[in-house]
Amino acid sequence: MRRLLSLHALFVYLFLYLPILVIAALSFNEGRRGVRFTGFTLKWYQDLFQDPRVLEYLANTLVVASVSTLVSTVLGTLLALGLVRYRFPGKGLLRYLLYIPVVVPDVVMGISLLLLFAFSRELFGFPRLSLTTVILGHITFQVAFVTLVVRSRLLLLDPALEEAARDLGARGLKTFLYVTLPLAWPGVAAGALLALTLSLDDFVVTFFTAGPGATTLPLYIYSSVKLGVSPKVHALSTLVVGLSAFFLALGYALSRRRV
Amino acid sequence: MNEAATPAQRLLRVLVTVGPGGLWLLLFVLLPTLLVLLASFLSRGPYGELQGPLTLKNYARLLEAPYLEAFAESLLVGGLATLLSALLGYPLAFYIARHPRRDLLLFLLLLPFFTNFLIRVYAWLVLLQREGLVNALLQAFGLGPFAFYPSFFAVLLATVYTFLPFFVLPVYASVERIDWQLLEAAYDLGARPVRAFLHAVLPQTYPGLFAGSVLVFIPAMGTFVVADLLGAGRVVLIGNLIQQQFGLSRDWAFGAALSVFLMGFVLLALYLYARTQGERGLEELV
């Protein structure tokens, strides 16, 4: 029984990793087509880095990811704190609104933001679809995830620690900066890394909210894939996977730190 | 909590913490959702713009044959993907939960899951194409080549591949909480392994099974990317219909009605889930 279970697990892990490893191997393959390995080469990576558009898309992706992660981490951390510490009217509504970006299929999220921007443009003349609207869209789903991650961390904290700080004379902001934030830090960092990964990964919301000149790497991968399989996309995919793996490993290391 | 805080101070604290994020959710989550609902009752104007008066015709159109077929196909992909995820994921969750290095195994499960979704779909395109690895392996045994791509099979395979961790994680969480003494008790009472499993172990994992099913079924039904890339027009799901209406067809009103319909499905699934698992279950789901 146990051996059967190990065999099954081995099979599933192979299933999970084989496609990614094949792509990575093919990105170093000289041959353009097929899976026969005809020789080692770095030319697909050279091609990639010599393409000025790719660098522009990379810059766009990084701008969107860094700005949206920064904003959503601040908003989400504060929101989580408010939800955990205070009672106020509308709290129930906010909790439901937090779940919407998490459970709704992203195509629905994408078109609803597109509709919002279209209505707003009709009424107020802005915003034009651009990198800005992409950032607004990313923040929207990121805020939900950051809030949920930070909230679960805050729920683990002992409220007595904050009370102690107040008894010792610390004001609201001081308690937050010197006690709450350091204690919640692993949650905040994990939330930020999750937000960053989600932004780097997002295709659908970007697809609906991007205007001309706002191409990101996932949009570029999509249009290249539509044109056919190419070793250049293998190379780009390998780089992106490597980058994501790095961020996830960082998050994993942080999350292993105890409360 | 703090007696010293005056009502004004408390109000200020709520405004500072909840204010910005709350406002964001109202503006970018609640308002757009209401706009989709509104748009679904409007019509397509001559230039693709939305115009009044309010009408139900978009919803009437949902009942036409090609759309019903897409719904049926979405249900089929969602259902089969959930079933296959259960076959692959359920035993895996037990293996991980009882493994001494389960942290590492969980991490390895999540690693591909956190790498770009498009790339994972693309990887299957590469594997399943005519000169791909799968055909190369089959040809070594004198079989094929087969036209695996584009096809329903390719769509299903990639869907399972991309959403499998969604199934394993909640099942894993419930396996971790299993009270194994019940299994021993079942053996003591003379149950044989299969019967003991069915009565003493399986019911304890129902919450995880339900959660995993909801988490695979909803995105599997809702995505358009997998069917778009691996079905290449042969597999049309609700998500593809929505994307078409907001893209080429430029009938936003009908696209909005399709979205409302899909949302309705999602909410129904979540409602059923909450009914069986309680609201705490819903929170754990997220």
XYZ file of C-alpha atoms in Angstrom, chain A residues 11-100:
90
model
C 4.149 9.910 -10.984
C 2.303 13.106 -9.994
C 5.537 14.991 -9.289
C 6.891 13.853 -12.665
C 3.674 15.063 -14.260
C 4.164 18.446 -12.541
C 7.806 18.934 -13.450
C 8.280 17.196 -16.787
C 6.656 19.924 -18.946
C 8.700 22.684 -17.326
C 11.947 20.725 -17.562
C 11.309 19.912 -21.217
C 10.831 23.608 -21.991
C 14.025 24.470 -20.125
C 15.980 21.745 -21.974
C 14.624 22.849 -25.352
C 15.626 26.452 -24.654
C 19.270 25.278 -24.887
C 18.655 23.148 -27.964
C 20.122 24.127 -31.303
C 17.286 22.648 -33.355
C 14.333 24.911 -34.020
C 11.681 22.231 -34.140
C 10.957 18.945 -32.444
C 12.377 17.413 -29.296
C 15.592 15.894 -30.649
C 18.517 17.451 -28.867
C 20.932 18.457 -31.625
C 23.414 20.462 -29.600
C 23.802 22.980 -26.808
C 23.359 26.649 -27.612
C 22.651 29.948 -25.910
C 21.565 31.645 -29.115
C 17.858 31.741 -28.161
C 18.774 33.684 -25.047
C 20.963 35.998 -27.131
C 18.078 36.498 -29.557
C 15.850 37.337 -26.644
C 18.138 39.930 -25.103
C 18.914 41.534 -28.439
C 15.224 42.151 -29.050
C 14.594 45.716 -27.805
C 10.854 44.999 -27.511
C 11.470 42.220 -25.009
C 13.438 44.597 -22.792
C 10.598 47.120 -23.020
C 8.042 44.430 -22.047
C 10.271 43.326 -19.199
C 10.477 46.939 -17.985
C 6.676 47.265 -18.208
C 6.197 44.023 -16.288
C 8.574 45.136 -13.549
C 7.045 48.617 -13.274
C 3.543 47.153 -12.974
C 4.660 44.505 -10.476
C 6.665 46.812 -8.232
C 4.185 49.701 -8.105
C 1.135 47.468 -7.649
C 2.864 45.311 -5.026
C 3.944 48.350 -3.039
C 0.487 49.953 -3.054
C -1.420 46.731 -2.420
C 0.868 45.712 0.447
C 0.307 49.027 2.233
C -3.455 49.019 1.604
C -3.847 45.342 2.419
C -1.805 45.451 5.634
C -3.770 48.422 6.979
C -7.069 46.864 5.945
C -6.176 43.563 7.626
C -5.250 45.433 10.789
C -8.528 47.359 10.798
C -10.551 44.218 10.134
C -8.882 42.323 12.966
C -8.749 45.121 15.571
C -11.883 47.220 15.126
C -15.621 46.906 14.778
C -17.296 49.272 12.356
C -20.380 49.417 10.138
C -19.898 47.787 6.728
C -17.338 45.277 7.993
C -19.412 42.353 6.740
C -19.667 43.904 3.269
C -15.896 44.444 3.127
C -15.250 40.833 4.077
C -17.436 39.663 1.197
C -15.805 42.118 -1.214
C -12.419 40.645 -0.273
C -13.504 37.216 -1.446
C -14.729 38.399 -4.856
